[in-house]
Structures are given as C-alpha cells and as structure tokens.
Coordinates of C-alpha atoms in Angstrom, one line a residue:
R639 CA 8.5 21.5 0.4
T640 CA 8.8 19.3 -2.6
N641 CA 12.0 17.8 -4.0
M642 CA 12.5 20.1 -7.0
E643 CA 13.8 17.2 -9.1
R644 CA 11.1 16.2 -11.6
L645 CA 10.9 12.6 -12.6
P646 CA 8.9 10.7 -15.2
L647 CA 5.6 9.4 -13.8
L648 CA 4.2 5.9 -14.6
S649 CA 0.8 4.9 -13.3
L650 CA 0.8 1.1 -13.3
I651 CA -0.9 -2.1 -12.2
P652 CA -0.4 -3.8 -9.7
V653 CA 0.0 -1.4 -6.8
P654 CA 3.7 -0.5 -6.2
F655 CA 5.1 -1.0 -2.7
P656 CA 8.2 0.4 -1.1
G657 CA 11.2 -1.9 -0.6
L658 CA 10.2 -4.5 -3.2
Y659 CA 11.5 -5.6 -6.5
Q660 CA 8.4 -5.7 -8.8
N661 CA 7.7 -6.5 -12.5
F662 CA 5.3 -4.4 -14.6
F663 CA 4.1 -4.7 -18.1
I664 CA 3.9 -1.5 -20.2
G665 CA 2.0 -1.3 -23.4
S666 CA 0.8 2.3 -23.9
V667 CA 2.6 4.9 -25.9
A668 CA 2.6 7.4 -23.0
L669 CA 4.1 4.9 -20.5
K670 CA 6.8 3.9 -23.0
A671 CA 7.6 7.6 -23.5
A672 CA 7.9 8.0 -19.7
L673 CA 10.2 5.0 -19.5
A674 CA 12.4 6.3 -22.3
A675 CA 12.6 9.6 -20.5
S676 CA 14.0 7.9 -17.4
S677 CA 17.2 7.2 -19.5
E678 CA 18.0 10.9 -19.1
N679 CA 19.1 10.3 -15.4
S680 CA 22.0 7.9 -14.8
E681 CA 20.0 5.8 -12.2
R682 CA 17.0 5.5 -14.4
R683 CA 14.7 6.7 -11.6
V684 CA 11.0 7.1 -12.1
L685 CA 7.9 7.7 -10.0
L686 CA 5.3 5.0 -9.8
A687 CA 1.8 5.8 -8.7
P688 CA -1.4 3.6 -8.6
R689 CA -4.5 4.3 -10.7
K690 CA -7.8 5.2 -9.2
N691 CA -9.5 2.9 -11.7
P692 CA -7.4 -0.3 -12.3
N693 CA -9.4 -1.0 -15.5
E694 CA -8.5 2.3 -17.2
K695 CA -5.7 1.6 -19.7
D696 CA -4.5 5.2 -20.1
P697 CA -5.5 7.2 -17.0
S698 CA -5.6 11.0 -17.1
L699 CA -3.7 13.0 -14.5
E700 CA -7.0 13.4 -12.5
N701 CA -7.2 9.6 -12.2
I702 CA -3.8 9.1 -10.8
F703 CA -3.3 9.1 -7.0
S704 CA -1.0 11.7 -5.5
F705 CA 1.2 9.2 -3.7
G706 CA 3.5 6.4 -4.8
V707 CA 7.1 5.3 -4.7
V708 CA 10.4 6.4 -6.2
A709 CA 11.8 3.5 -8.2
E710 CA 14.9 2.5 -10.2
V711 CA 14.4 0.7 -13.5
L712 CA 16.7 -2.3 -13.4
S713 CA 15.9 -4.0 -16.7
E714 CA 13.4 -4.0 -19.6
L715 CA 12.5 -6.6 -22.1
E716 CA 10.4 -6.2 -25.2
L717 CA 7.9 -9.0 -25.7
P718 CA 6.8 -10.3 -29.2
D719 CA 3.6 -8.1 -29.0
T720 CA 5.8 -5.0 -28.3
T721 CA 4.8 -4.9 -24.7
L722 CA 7.7 -4.0 -22.4
C723 CA 8.3 -6.0 -19.2
I724 CA 10.3 -4.0 -16.7
T725 CA 11.8 -4.9 -13.4
V726 CA 12.1 -2.1 -10.9
S727 CA 13.5 -1.6 -7.4
C728 CA 10.9 0.3 -5.4
G729 CA 12.3 2.8 -2.9
E730 CA 10.7 5.2 -0.5
L731 CA 7.0 6.2 -0.2
V732 CA 6.4 9.7 -1.5
E733 CA 3.8 12.3 -2.0
L734 CA 3.5 13.7 -5.6
S735 CA 3.0 17.3 -6.5
N736 CA 2.9 19.5 -9.6
L737 CA 1.8 16.6 -11.9
H738 CA 1.7 17.6 -15.5
S739 CA 2.0 16.3 -19.0
Q740 CA 5.0 17.0 -21.2
L741 CA 6.3 15.6 -24.4
G742 CA 3.7 12.8 -24.5
Y743 CA 4.2 11.5 -20.9
F744 CA 3.5 12.5 -17.3
S745 CA 6.0 13.8 -14.8
A746 CA 5.9 15.0 -11.2
E747 CA 7.9 16.4 -8.3
Y748 CA 7.8 14.5 -5.0
L749 CA 8.2 14.8 -1.2
P750 CA 9.5 11.7 0.8
I751 CA 7.1 10.5 3.5
E752 CA 9.3 10.1 6.5
T753 CA 9.0 6.8 8.4
T754 CA 10.8 5.4 11.4
D755 CA 11.8 1.8 11.0
D756 CA 14.1 1.2 13.9
S757 CA 11.9 1.8 17.0
A758 CA 10.8 -0.6 19.7
E759 CA 7.2 -0.2 18.3
T760 CA 8.2 -1.2 14.8
E761 CA 10.1 -4.2 16.2
T762 CA 6.9 -5.2 18.1
H763 CA 4.7 -4.9 15.0
L764 CA 7.2 -6.9 12.9
H765 CA 7.0 -9.7 15.5
L766 CA 3.2 -9.5 15.5
L767 CA 3.1 -9.7 11.7
R768 CA 5.3 -12.8 11.7
E769 CA 3.2 -14.5 14.3
A770 CA -0.1 -13.7 12.5
A771 CA 1.4 -14.9 9.1
E772 CA 2.7 -18.2 10.7
Q773 CA -0.9 -19.0 11.7
L774 CA -1.9 -19.0 8.0
V775 CA 0.9 -21.3 6.8
P776 CA -0.8 -24.6 6.0
E777 CA 0.3 -27.9 7.6
K778 CA 1.3 -30.6 5.2
E779 CA -2.0 -32.6 5.7
E780 CA -4.2 -29.5 5.2
L781 CA -6.1 -29.1 1.9
G782 CA -5.6 -25.9 -0.1
S783 CA -7.5 -22.8 1.0
R784 CA -7.7 -19.3 -0.1
Y785 CA -7.1 -18.3 3.5
Q786 CA -3.6 -19.7 3.6
L787 CA -0.2 -18.2 2.9
P788 CA 2.4 -20.0 0.8
P789 CA 5.3 -21.1 3.1
T790 CA 7.7 -19.1 0.9
I791 CA 6.0 -15.9 2.0
F792 CA 6.5 -16.7 5.7
E793 CA 10.2 -17.6 4.9
I794 CA 10.6 -14.1 3.3
L795 CA 9.1 -12.5 6.5
E796 CA 11.5 -14.5 8.7
G797 CA 14.4 -13.1 6.7
T798 CA 13.0 -9.5 6.6
L799 CA 14.9 -7.1 8.8
N800 CA 12.5 -4.1 8.8
L801 CA 8.8 -3.5 9.1
T802 CA 8.5 -1.5 5.8
Q803 CA 9.5 -4.6 3.8
A804 CA 7.4 -6.9 5.8
V805 CA 4.3 -4.8 5.3
S806 CA 5.1 -4.5 1.6
H807 CA 5.6 -8.2 1.0
L808 CA 2.4 -9.1 2.7
A809 CA 0.3 -6.4 1.1
Y810 CA 1.7 -7.4 -2.3
H811 CA 1.2 -11.2 -2.0
L812 CA -2.1 -11.3 0.0
Q813 CA -5.2 -11.8 -2.2
L814 CA -6.7 -8.4 -1.2
P815 CA -9.0 -6.2 -3.2
H816 CA -7.3 -3.4 -5.2
E817 CA -9.0 -0.8 -2.9
K818 CA -7.6 -2.5 0.2
K819 CA -4.0 -2.5 -1.2
L820 CA -4.4 1.2 -2.0
Q821 CA -5.6 1.9 1.5
I822 CA -2.5 0.2 2.9
L823 CA -0.1 2.0 0.5
S824 CA -1.7 5.4 1.1
E825 CA -1.3 5.2 4.9
K826 CA 1.6 7.4 5.7
D827 CA 2.1 6.1 9.2
L828 CA 4.1 2.8 9.1
I829 CA 2.6 1.5 12.3
L830 CA -1.0 2.1 11.1
R831 CA 0.0 0.4 7.8
A832 CA 1.1 -2.7 9.9
Q833 CA -2.1 -2.6 11.9
L834 CA -4.3 -2.6 8.8
L835 CA -2.5 -5.7 7.7
L836 CA -2.8 -7.3 11.1
E837 CA -6.6 -6.8 10.8
E838 CA -6.6 -8.5 7.4
L839 CA -4.6 -11.4 8.6
G840 CA -7.0 -11.7 11.6
V841 CA -10.0 -11.9 9.2
M842 CA -8.2 -14.6 7.2
E843 CA -7.5 -16.6 10.3
E844 CA -11.2 -16.4 11.3
H845 CA -12.3 -17.6 7.8
K846 CA -9.7 -20.4 7.9
V847 CA -11.1 -21.7 11.2
I848 CA -14.7 -21.5 9.9
E849 CA -13.7 -23.2 6.7
A850 CA -12.1 -26.1 8.6
K851 CA -15.3 -26.9 10.5

C-alpha cells in the first residue's frame, strides 16, 4: 500500500542517498516548478529519484527510476546564471508509484522501504565497513592514489552511529561509476547494500596493493 500523500518529484544528479545532507543544482523549468510546489507543504518535502541516463537533462517519466528518497529542502540559493543550488536532508529510502506529470512538473506517491538498523548483524557490518575503510586511508608518507580514501571520510565513519548512514557516506564519496551507485541505492536490503560496498572496498584495496608494487 502506498502513502496516499503525493509529493513533488525531482530527478537529480548525483544519486541521492538516505541519511545524508546533499547539494543539488537545478536549472530546468520542470525541476524549478517541482521545487516551487514543495512550498505547499510546511516541511518542504520532496521525492528525489535518480535518472536512468545521467546525461539526460530533462528525463521523461519513463527514464526515472521507481525508487529514491524522501527529502526536506533546507535552503535554496539562486546563482547568477539563474541555476538554483539547493541543500536537502535526505530521509528514508522509498519505492515510488503512480508517477505522473501535473502543472509542468512530476509528482508521485511513495511507500517506505523498511530497514532494520539496530540488529547485531548491522553492528557487525558497520564494524566491517570501518575496518575496510581504514585500510584505504593513506599513511603520511604515501603518495596520492585513486584507491585511497580521504582521512575525513574515515573520521565521518568513526562518528556514524548506524549502518544506513555509513553505507550512504561511503557510496556517495567513493569514486564509483554511476551504475554502481544506482545498484547500491536500489538494493532494498541494508545488509546486502553494505556487502556491495565491502566488495568495492576490497577491490580498491587489491588495486592499492598492486599499485604500490
């Protein structure tokens, strides 16, 4: 059953992740109309969904994925070229339904994807992600490498209290292909999302070792 509340839908680049504060740039008329429509609810809530083709400036409904996040628009700033820079607080992961166009913008209903973030298994995977990420933090004497993580990312992970945020921070900051980020976001099971990231961190560690030889 979907949540019968209908919210404006924005399809944006980069991929939105639950539990993060993210900035997006909005230039198209349709996206600006959807953003303006968010003012009709007091919390300025919108639905954010990724595009199937990141190079498409104005995707049709058929080219928007049927999953994303509920987000709250915290601020917006108009730049000299009339592009809007918005800051949002991304909430829970959701499935979208009944997408349609109205008054020049897209909207949709949504169903939250339930996740458990307080089990022993999630704690174990949070620990594994921290350990794997620590292996990619460079020593001071090491040269720069594409297979390293900035120390600030590991510090964020150390202060992260739940697996959802840890997965989101890593997936957002890692230099992964767009398709891989979509694969991680679309995985409904939180543990499987973490395992996908652990695989990517393992590959990076292997490449780092090879590069150092």
